[in-house]
Amino acid sequence: MNFDFDKAWGEIQSKSGEPTSPEQLLEEALRKKSKGTMEQLKNRLKIKLYYLLFFITSLSIYALFRLNQPNILMLIGVVMLYMLPTGIIIYRYWRGLKNYPEMDGKLVDTLKFYKKSVKKALRVEENFGAFFIVASPLIGFLIAHFEKGGDWETFASDPKRLLIILIIVLVYAPIGLLGSRWMNKKAYGEFLDKLDGNIRELEIAAKA
Amino acid sequence: MSERQKEEFLELIHQHEGIMHKVTRLYVDDPEERKDLVQEILFQAFRSFGNFRREANFSTWLYRIALNTVLTWFKKPNVGKQSREVKESDLIDTSEHKKDQGEVLMWALKQISEIDRMIISLSLEGYKNEEIATITGLSKNNIAVKIHRIKQQLTQIIQKA
């Protein structure tokens, strides 16, 4: 039996049968790629929110056991005054992030908004982290002093202690700041680079 | 990639889109999965278009992208496994379908290995052995021998059916 391969091959339909144009297929492909990136980013921001929620909860519980110590409550209040708005801001950015790009033709705008929101949220979180890193040695010393029954006057009257705190802050703060940035870069840097790359490609592809 | 390049890319894709559909049909049965695979090929081609040298043949380049994408696709877990296995329901009576030689050939092609399928499809598509060697990475002499052997194998498969 001589099978006519060339004739058979010619009979094979090369069309998919569906009236989908390459432009539409490409748009869908790019949308799918961005969907995965958006989901990952939103999940990572959610983890940051969980951390903040954990700190807020922990501090609140600690405050409940220190209701008779106004100095400590004041310190907790200062930290909360910064932590709560930070958490709310990051939460609002997170809420504004969609789970997937809408099929409304505004892919470029969606991605630009996404990138802007995520970077703003991360900047807010880094600013909070910077404040916390610098303030935490001082807050730690103050709380320990107040726990032992001390007050502001006795704390401020000890120059040796103040000097130690100053040295710790000067040494610890830059290390802490660099360390937290390094950790963020390690956890999010590669992903953010990938996001930037994807967005660049998608921005070009989505331009019509 | 500039706007002009993007338009050029889409124009070339329009002219050669049959390549993507034919390649995916060779390897995937499920229409939805086939559509996903075509999308992936398009995406990979779009990403790589900046590296495409205009003096090369676009169809050859697209074929290479398509085949590489397909082979990578099958490395994913639980993707396309069903398509690669020949199910009893897939066996066709060639005597009843002998007018539809295309269907017979498509069925027989799915019985051979992915690499052999790639080689014979390129040959039937009209590519020269040098071009097939470029796309597949095999030597030109090896291609000629393989094509002959694959055709014999396909003939046997069709005869047995």
CSV table of C-alpha atoms in Angstrom, one decimal:
chain,number,residue,atom,x,y,z
A,1,MET,CA,0.0,0.0,0.0
A,2,ASN,CA,1.4,3.3,-1.0
A,3,PHE,CA,0.1,6.0,1.2
A,4,ASP,CA,0.2,9.5,-0.4
A,5,PHE,CA,1.7,11.5,2.5
A,6,ASP,CA,1.8,14.8,0.6
A,7,LYS,CA,-1.9,14.5,-0.5
A,8,ALA,CA,-2.9,13.6,3.1
A,9,TRP,CA,-0.9,16.4,4.5
A,10,GLY,CA,-2.6,18.8,2.2
A,11,GLU,CA,-6.0,17.7,3.3
A,12,ILE,CA,-5.2,18.4,7.0
A,13,GLN,CA,-6.9,21.6,7.9
A,14,SER,CA,-4.6,24.1,9.3
A,15,LYS,CA,-7.2,26.4,10.8
A,16,SER,CA,-8.4,26.0,14.3
A,17,GLY,CA,-12.0,26.4,13.2
A,18,GLU,CA,-12.6,29.2,15.6
A,19,PRO,CA,-12.8,32.7,14.4
A,20,THR,CA,-10.2,34.1,16.8
A,21,SER,CA,-7.7,36.5,15.3
A,22,PRO,CA,-4.0,36.4,16.3
A,23,GLU,CA,-4.4,39.8,17.9
A,24,GLN,CA,-7.1,38.5,20.2
A,25,LEU,CA,-5.2,35.4,21.0
A,26,LEU,CA,-2.1,37.5,21.8
A,27,GLU,CA,-4.1,39.8,23.9
A,28,GLU,CA,-5.6,36.9,25.8
A,29,ALA,CA,-2.1,35.3,26.3
A,30,LEU,CA,-0.7,38.6,27.6
A,31,ARG,CA,-3.7,39.0,29.9
A,32,LYS,CA,-3.2,35.5,31.3
A,33,LYS,CA,0.5,36.2,32.0
A,34,SER,CA,-0.3,39.4,33.8
A,35,LYS,CA,-3.1,37.7,35.8
A,36,GLY,CA,-0.5,35.4,37.4
A,37,THR,CA,1.7,38.3,38.2
A,38,MET,CA,-1.1,40.3,39.7
A,39,GLU,CA,-2.2,37.4,41.9
A,40,GLN,CA,1.2,36.8,43.3
A,41,LEU,CA,1.7,40.5,44.0
A,42,LYS,CA,-1.6,40.8,45.8
A,43,ASN,CA,-0.8,37.7,47.9
A,44,ARG,CA,2.5,39.1,48.9
A,45,LEU,CA,1.0,42.4,50.0
A,46,LYS,CA,-1.5,40.4,52.0
A,47,ILE,CA,1.3,38.8,53.9
A,48,LYS,CA,2.6,42.2,54.9
A,49,LEU,CA,-0.9,43.1,56.1
A,50,TYR,CA,-0.9,40.0,58.2
A,51,TYR,CA,2.4,41.0,59.8
A,52,LEU,CA,1.0,44.5,60.6
A,53,LEU,CA,-2.2,43.0,62.0
A,54,PHE,CA,-0.1,40.7,64.2
A,55,PHE,CA,1.9,43.6,65.6
A,56,ILE,CA,-1.2,45.7,66.2
A,57,THR,CA,-2.9,42.8,67.9
A,58,SER,CA,0.1,42.0,70.1
A,59,LEU,CA,0.5,45.6,71.1
A,60,SER,CA,-3.2,45.9,71.9
A,61,ILE,CA,-3.1,42.8,74.1
A,62,TYR,CA,0.1,44.1,75.9
A,63,ALA,CA,-1.7,47.4,76.5
A,64,LEU,CA,-4.6,45.6,78.1
A,65,PHE,CA,-2.2,44.3,80.8
A,66,ARG,CA,-0.7,47.7,81.3
A,67,LEU,CA,-3.7,49.9,81.9
A,68,ASN,CA,-2.4,51.1,85.2
A,69,GLN,CA,0.9,52.3,83.6
A,70,PRO,CA,0.1,55.5,81.6
A,71,ASN,CA,3.7,56.0,80.5
A,72,ILE,CA,3.7,52.6,78.7
A,73,LEU,CA,0.3,53.2,77.3
A,74,MET,CA,1.5,56.5,75.9
A,75,LEU,CA,4.4,54.7,74.2
A,76,ILE,CA,2.1,52.1,72.8
A,77,GLY,CA,-0.2,54.9,71.6
A,78,VAL,CA,2.7,56.6,69.7
A,79,VAL,CA,3.5,53.4,68.0
A,80,MET,CA,-0.1,52.7,67.2
A,81,LEU,CA,-0.6,56.2,65.9
A,82,TYR,CA,1.9,55.4,63.2
A,83,MET,CA,1.1,51.7,62.7
A,84,LEU,CA,-2.6,51.9,62.3
A,85,PRO,CA,-2.7,54.5,59.5
A,86,THR,CA,0.1,52.6,57.8
A,87,GLY,CA,-2.0,49.4,58.0
A,88,ILE,CA,-5.1,51.2,56.7
A,89,ILE,CA,-3.2,52.8,53.8
A,90,ILE,CA,-1.6,49.5,52.7
A,91,TYR,CA,-5.0,47.8,53.1
A,92,ARG,CA,-6.7,50.4,50.9
A,93,TYR,CA,-4.0,49.9,48.2
A,94,TRP,CA,-4.4,46.1,48.5
A,95,ARG,CA,-8.2,46.4,48.2
A,96,GLY,CA,-7.8,48.4,45.1
A,97,LEU,CA,-5.8,45.7,43.4
A,98,LYS,CA,-7.9,43.5,41.1
A,99,ASN,CA,-7.4,39.8,41.0
A,100,TYR,CA,-7.2,39.8,37.3
A,101,PRO,CA,-7.1,42.2,34.4
A,102,GLU,CA,-10.6,43.0,33.1
A,103,MET,CA,-11.5,42.2,29.6
A,104,ASP,CA,-12.4,45.9,28.9
A,105,GLY,CA,-9.5,46.8,26.7
A,106,LYS,CA,-7.8,49.0,29.4
A,107,LEU,CA,-5.0,46.5,30.1
A,108,VAL,CA,-2.3,49.2,30.0
A,109,ASP,CA,-4.1,51.5,32.4
A,110,THR,CA,-4.9,48.6,34.7
A,111,LEU,CA,-1.3,47.5,34.8
A,112,LYS,CA,0.0,51.0,35.3
A,113,PHE,CA,-2.4,51.5,38.2
A,114,TYR,CA,-1.3,48.2,39.6
A,115,LYS,CA,2.4,49.0,39.5
A,116,LYS,CA,1.8,52.4,41.0
A,117,SER,CA,-0.4,51.0,43.8
A,118,VAL,CA,2.0,48.3,44.7
A,119,LYS,CA,5.1,50.5,44.7
A,120,LYS,CA,3.2,53.1,46.9
A,121,ALA,CA,2.1,50.4,49.3
A,122,LEU,CA,5.7,49.1,49.5
A,123,ARG,CA,7.0,52.6,50.1
A,124,VAL,CA,4.6,53.2,52.9
A,125,GLU,CA,5.6,49.9,54.5
A,126,GLU,CA,9.3,50.8,54.1
A,127,ASN,CA,8.7,54.2,55.7
A,128,PHE,CA,7.0,52.5,58.6
A,129,GLY,CA,9.8,50.0,58.8
A,130,ALA,CA,12.3,52.8,58.9
A,131,PHE,CA,10.5,54.6,61.7
A,132,PHE,CA,10.1,51.4,63.7
A,133,ILE,CA,13.7,50.3,63.3
A,134,VAL,CA,15.0,53.7,64.5
A,135,ALA,CA,12.5,54.1,67.3
A,136,SER,CA,12.5,50.6,68.6
A,137,PRO,CA,15.8,50.8,70.7
A,138,LEU,CA,14.5,53.9,72.4
A,139,ILE,CA,11.0,52.5,72.9
A,140,GLY,CA,12.5,49.2,74.2
A,141,PHE,CA,14.6,51.0,76.7
A,142,LEU,CA,11.7,53.2,77.8
A,143,ILE,CA,9.4,50.3,78.3
A,144,ALA,CA,11.9,48.4,80.3
A,145,HIS,CA,12.6,51.4,82.4
A,146,PHE,CA,8.8,52.0,83.0
A,147,GLU,CA,8.3,48.3,83.7
A,148,LYS,CA,10.8,48.6,86.6
A,149,GLY,CA,8.8,51.5,88.0
A,150,GLY,CA,10.8,54.3,86.6
A,151,ASP,CA,9.5,57.6,85.1
A,152,TRP,CA,10.5,60.1,82.5
A,153,GLU,CA,12.5,62.2,84.9
A,154,THR,CA,14.7,59.4,86.1
A,155,PHE,CA,15.1,58.2,82.5
A,156,ALA,CA,16.2,61.6,81.2
A,157,SER,CA,18.5,62.3,84.2
A,158,ASP,CA,20.8,59.4,83.4
A,159,PRO,CA,23.2,60.7,80.7
A,160,LYS,CA,25.0,57.4,80.5
A,161,ARG,CA,21.9,55.6,79.5
A,162,LEU,CA,21.0,58.3,77.0
A,163,LEU,CA,24.4,58.0,75.4
A,164,ILE,CA,24.1,54.3,75.1
A,165,ILE,CA,20.7,54.7,73.5
A,166,LEU,CA,22.1,57.3,71.1
A,167,ILE,CA,25.0,55.0,70.1
A,168,ILE,CA,22.7,52.1,69.6
A,169,VAL,CA,20.4,54.1,67.5
A,170,LEU,CA,23.2,55.5,65.4
A,171,VAL,CA,24.7,52.0,64.9
A,172,TYR,CA,21.6,49.9,64.8
A,173,ALA,CA,19.4,52.2,62.7
A,174,PRO,CA,21.6,52.2,59.5
A,175,ILE,CA,22.1,48.4,59.8
A,176,GLY,CA,18.4,47.9,60.4
A,177,LEU,CA,17.4,50.1,57.5
A,178,LEU,CA,19.8,48.4,55.1
A,179,GLY,CA,18.9,45.0,56.5
A,180,SER,CA,15.2,45.6,56.0
A,181,ARG,CA,15.7,46.9,52.5
A,182,TRP,CA,17.9,43.8,51.7
A,183,MET,CA,15.2,41.6,53.1
A,184,ASN,CA,12.5,43.3,51.0
A,185,LYS,CA,14.7,43.0,47.9
A,186,LYS,CA,15.3,39.4,48.6
A,187,ALA,CA,11.7,38.6,49.1
A,188,TYR,CA,10.2,41.0,46.5
A,189,GLY,CA,13.0,42.3,44.3
A,190,GLU,CA,13.1,39.5,41.8
A,191,PHE,CA,9.4,39.5,41.6
A,192,LEU,CA,9.1,43.2,41.2
A,193,ASP,CA,11.7,43.1,38.4
A,194,LYS,CA,9.7,40.5,36.7
A,195,LEU,CA,6.6,42.6,37.2
A,196,ASP,CA,8.3,45.6,35.6
A,197,GLY,CA,9.5,43.5,32.7
A,198,ASN,CA,6.1,42.0,32.2
A,199,ILE,CA,4.4,45.4,32.4
A,200,ARG,CA,6.9,46.8,29.8
A,201,GLU,CA,6.1,44.0,27.4
A,202,LEU,CA,2.4,44.3,28.1
A,203,GLU,CA,2.4,48.0,27.7
A,204,ILE,CA,3.9,47.8,24.3
A,205,ALA,CA,1.7,44.9,23.2
A,206,ALA,CA,-1.5,46.5,24.6
A,207,LYS,CA,-0.9,49.8,22.7
A,208,ALA,CA,-3.3,49.8,19.8
B,1,MET,CA,9.4,46.5,20.6
B,2,SER,CA,8.0,49.5,18.8
B,3,GLU,CA,4.5,49.9,17.4
B,4,ARG,CA,5.8,49.4,13.9
B,5,GLN,CA,7.5,46.2,14.9
B,6,LYS,CA,4.3,45.0,16.6
B,7,GLU,CA,2.3,45.6,13.4
B,8,GLU,CA,4.9,43.8,11.4
B,9,PHE,CA,4.8,40.9,13.8
B,10,LEU,CA,1.0,40.6,13.6
B,11,GLU,CA,1.1,40.9,9.8
B,12,LEU,CA,3.6,38.0,9.6
B,13,ILE,CA,1.6,36.0,12.0
B,14,HIS,CA,-1.5,36.5,9.9
B,15,GLN,CA,0.3,35.1,6.9
B,16,HIS,CA,1.7,32.1,8.8
B,17,GLU,CA,-0.9,31.4,11.5
B,18,GLY,CA,-1.6,28.0,10.0
B,19,ILE,CA,1.7,26.9,11.3
B,20,MET,CA,0.7,27.3,14.9
B,21,HIS,CA,-2.6,25.6,14.4
B,22,LYS,CA,-1.1,22.7,12.5
B,23,VAL,CA,1.6,22.2,15.1
B,24,THR,CA,-0.8,22.2,18.0
B,25,ARG,CA,-3.2,19.9,16.2
B,26,LEU,CA,-0.3,17.4,15.9
B,27,TYR,CA,0.3,17.3,19.6
B,28,VAL,CA,-2.9,18.2,21.4
B,29,ASP,CA,-6.5,16.9,21.0
B,30,ASP,CA,-8.4,19.0,23.4
B,31,PRO,CA,-9.6,22.2,21.7
B,32,GLU,CA,-9.3,24.4,24.8
B,33,GLU,CA,-5.8,23.1,25.5
B,34,ARG,CA,-4.9,23.7,21.8
B,35,LYS,CA,-6.1,27.3,22.1
B,36,ASP,CA,-3.9,27.7,25.3
B,37,LEU,CA,-1.0,26.3,23.4
B,38,VAL,CA,-1.5,28.6,20.4
B,39,GLN,CA,-1.6,31.5,22.8
B,40,GLU,CA,1.6,30.4,24.4
B,41,ILE,CA,3.3,30.1,21.0
B,42,LEU,CA,2.1,33.6,20.1
B,43,PHE,CA,3.4,34.9,23.4
B,44,GLN,CA,6.8,33.3,23.0
B,45,ALA,CA,7.0,34.5,19.4
B,46,PHE,CA,6.1,38.0,20.4
B,47,ARG,CA,8.7,38.1,23.1
B,48,SER,CA,11.4,36.8,20.7
B,49,PHE,CA,10.5,38.9,17.7
B,50,GLY,CA,13.0,41.5,18.6
B,51,ASN,CA,15.8,38.9,18.0
B,52,PHE,CA,14.4,37.7,14.7
B,53,ARG,CA,16.8,38.4,11.9
B,54,ARG,CA,15.0,39.6,8.9
B,55,GLU,CA,17.2,37.7,6.4
B,56,ALA,CA,15.9,34.4,7.9
B,57,ASN,CA,12.7,32.8,6.9
B,58,PHE,CA,9.9,33.8,9.2
B,59,SER,CA,8.0,30.6,8.8
B,60,THR,CA,11.1,28.6,9.7
B,61,TRP,CA,11.6,30.8,12.8
B,62,LEU,CA,8.0,30.5,13.8
B,63,TYR,CA,8.0,26.8,13.3
B,64,ARG,CA,11.0,26.5,15.7
B,65,ILE,CA,9.3,28.7,18.3
B,66,ALA,CA,6.1,26.6,18.0
B,67,LEU,CA,7.9,23.3,18.3
B,68,ASN,CA,10.0,24.4,21.2
B,69,THR,CA,7.0,25.7,23.0
B,70,VAL,CA,5.1,22.5,22.4
B,71,LEU,CA,8.0,20.4,23.8
B,72,THR,CA,8.3,22.7,26.8
B,73,TRP,CA,4.5,22.6,27.3
B,74,PHE,CA,4.7,18.8,27.7
B,75,LYS,CA,7.3,19.1,30.4
B,76,LYS,CA,4.7,20.7,32.6
B,77,PRO,CA,3.1,18.2,35.0
B,78,ASN,CA,-0.3,16.9,34.1
B,79,VAL,CA,-0.5,18.8,30.8
B,80,GLY,CA,-1.4,17.1,27.6
B,81,LYS,CA,-0.8,13.6,29.0
B,82,GLN,CA,-4.2,12.4,27.7
B,83,SER,CA,-3.4,13.8,24.3
B,84,ARG,CA,-0.2,11.8,24.1
B,85,GLU,CA,-1.7,8.5,24.9
B,86,VAL,CA,-3.5,6.7,22.2
B,87,LYS,CA,-6.9,5.8,23.5
B,88,GLU,CA,-8.9,2.9,22.1
B,89,SER,CA,-11.6,5.4,21.0
B,90,ASP,CA,-9.0,7.1,18.9
B,91,LEU,CA,-8.4,4.1,16.7
B,92,ILE,CA,-10.2,4.6,13.4
B,93,ASP,CA,-11.2,2.2,10.8
B,94,THR,CA,-9.1,3.4,7.8
B,95,SER,CA,-11.3,1.5,5.4
B,96,GLU,CA,-14.3,3.6,6.3
B,97,HIS,CA,-12.3,6.8,6.5
B,98,LYS,CA,-10.1,6.2,3.5
B,99,LYS,CA,-11.4,9.3,1.7
B,100,ASP,CA,-10.3,11.4,4.6
B,101,GLN,CA,-6.6,10.7,4.3
B,102,GLY,CA,-5.8,13.8,6.3
B,103,GLU,CA,-7.5,12.3,9.4
B,104,VAL,CA,-5.8,9.0,8.9
B,105,LEU,CA,-2.4,10.7,8.7
B,106,MET,CA,-3.1,12.8,11.8
B,107,TRP,CA,-4.1,9.7,13.7
B,108,ALA,CA,-1.0,7.8,12.6
B,109,LEU,CA,1.3,10.8,13.5
B,110,LYS,CA,0.1,10.7,17.0
B,111,GLN,CA,1.4,7.1,17.4
B,112,ILE,CA,5.0,8.1,16.8
B,113,SER,CA,7.3,10.1,19.1
B,114,GLU,CA,7.1,13.8,19.4
B,115,ILE,CA,10.5,14.3,17.7
B,116,ASP,CA,9.6,12.1,14.8
B,117,ARG,CA,6.3,13.9,14.5
B,118,MET,CA,8.2,17.1,14.3
B,119,ILE,CA,10.6,16.0,11.6
B,120,ILE,CA,8.0,14.4,9.3
B,121,SER,CA,5.6,17.3,9.7
B,122,LEU,CA,8.3,19.8,8.7
B,123,SER,CA,9.2,17.6,5.7
B,124,LEU,CA,5.6,17.3,4.6
B,125,GLU,CA,5.3,21.1,5.0
B,126,GLY,CA,7.9,21.4,2.3
B,127,TYR,CA,11.0,22.3,4.4
B,128,LYS,CA,14.3,21.2,3.0
B,129,ASN,CA,16.5,18.9,5.0
B,130,GLU,CA,18.9,21.8,5.8
B,131,GLU,CA,16.0,23.8,7.3
B,132,ILE,CA,14.7,20.9,9.2
B,133,ALA,CA,18.2,20.3,10.6
B,134,THR,CA,18.3,24.0,11.7
B,135,ILE,CA,14.9,23.8,13.4
B,136,THR,CA,15.5,20.5,15.1
B,137,GLY,CA,19.2,20.7,15.8
B,138,LEU,CA,19.9,17.4,14.2
B,139,SER,CA,22.4,16.8,11.4
B,140,LYS,CA,21.3,17.1,7.8
B,141,ASN,CA,22.3,13.5,6.9
B,142,ASN,CA,20.5,12.2,10.0
B,143,ILE,CA,17.3,14.0,8.9
B,144,ALA,CA,17.2,12.3,5.5
B,145,VAL,CA,17.5,8.9,7.0
B,146,LYS,CA,15.0,9.7,9.7
B,147,ILE,CA,12.4,10.9,7.2
B,148,HIS,CA,12.7,7.7,5.2
B,149,ARG,CA,12.4,5.6,8.4
B,150,ILE,CA,9.5,7.6,9.7
B,151,LYS,CA,7.5,7.2,6.5
B,152,GLN,CA,8.1,3.5,6.6
B,153,GLN,CA,6.9,3.4,10.2
B,154,LEU,CA,3.8,5.5,9.4
B,155,THR,CA,3.0,3.2,6.5
B,156,GLN,CA,3.1,0.2,8.7
B,157,ILE,CA,0.9,1.8,11.3
B,158,ILE,CA,-1.7,2.7,8.7
B,159,GLN,CA,-1.6,-0.7,7.2
B,160,LYS,CA,-2.0,-2.4,10.5
B,161,ALA,CA,-5.0,-0.3,11.3
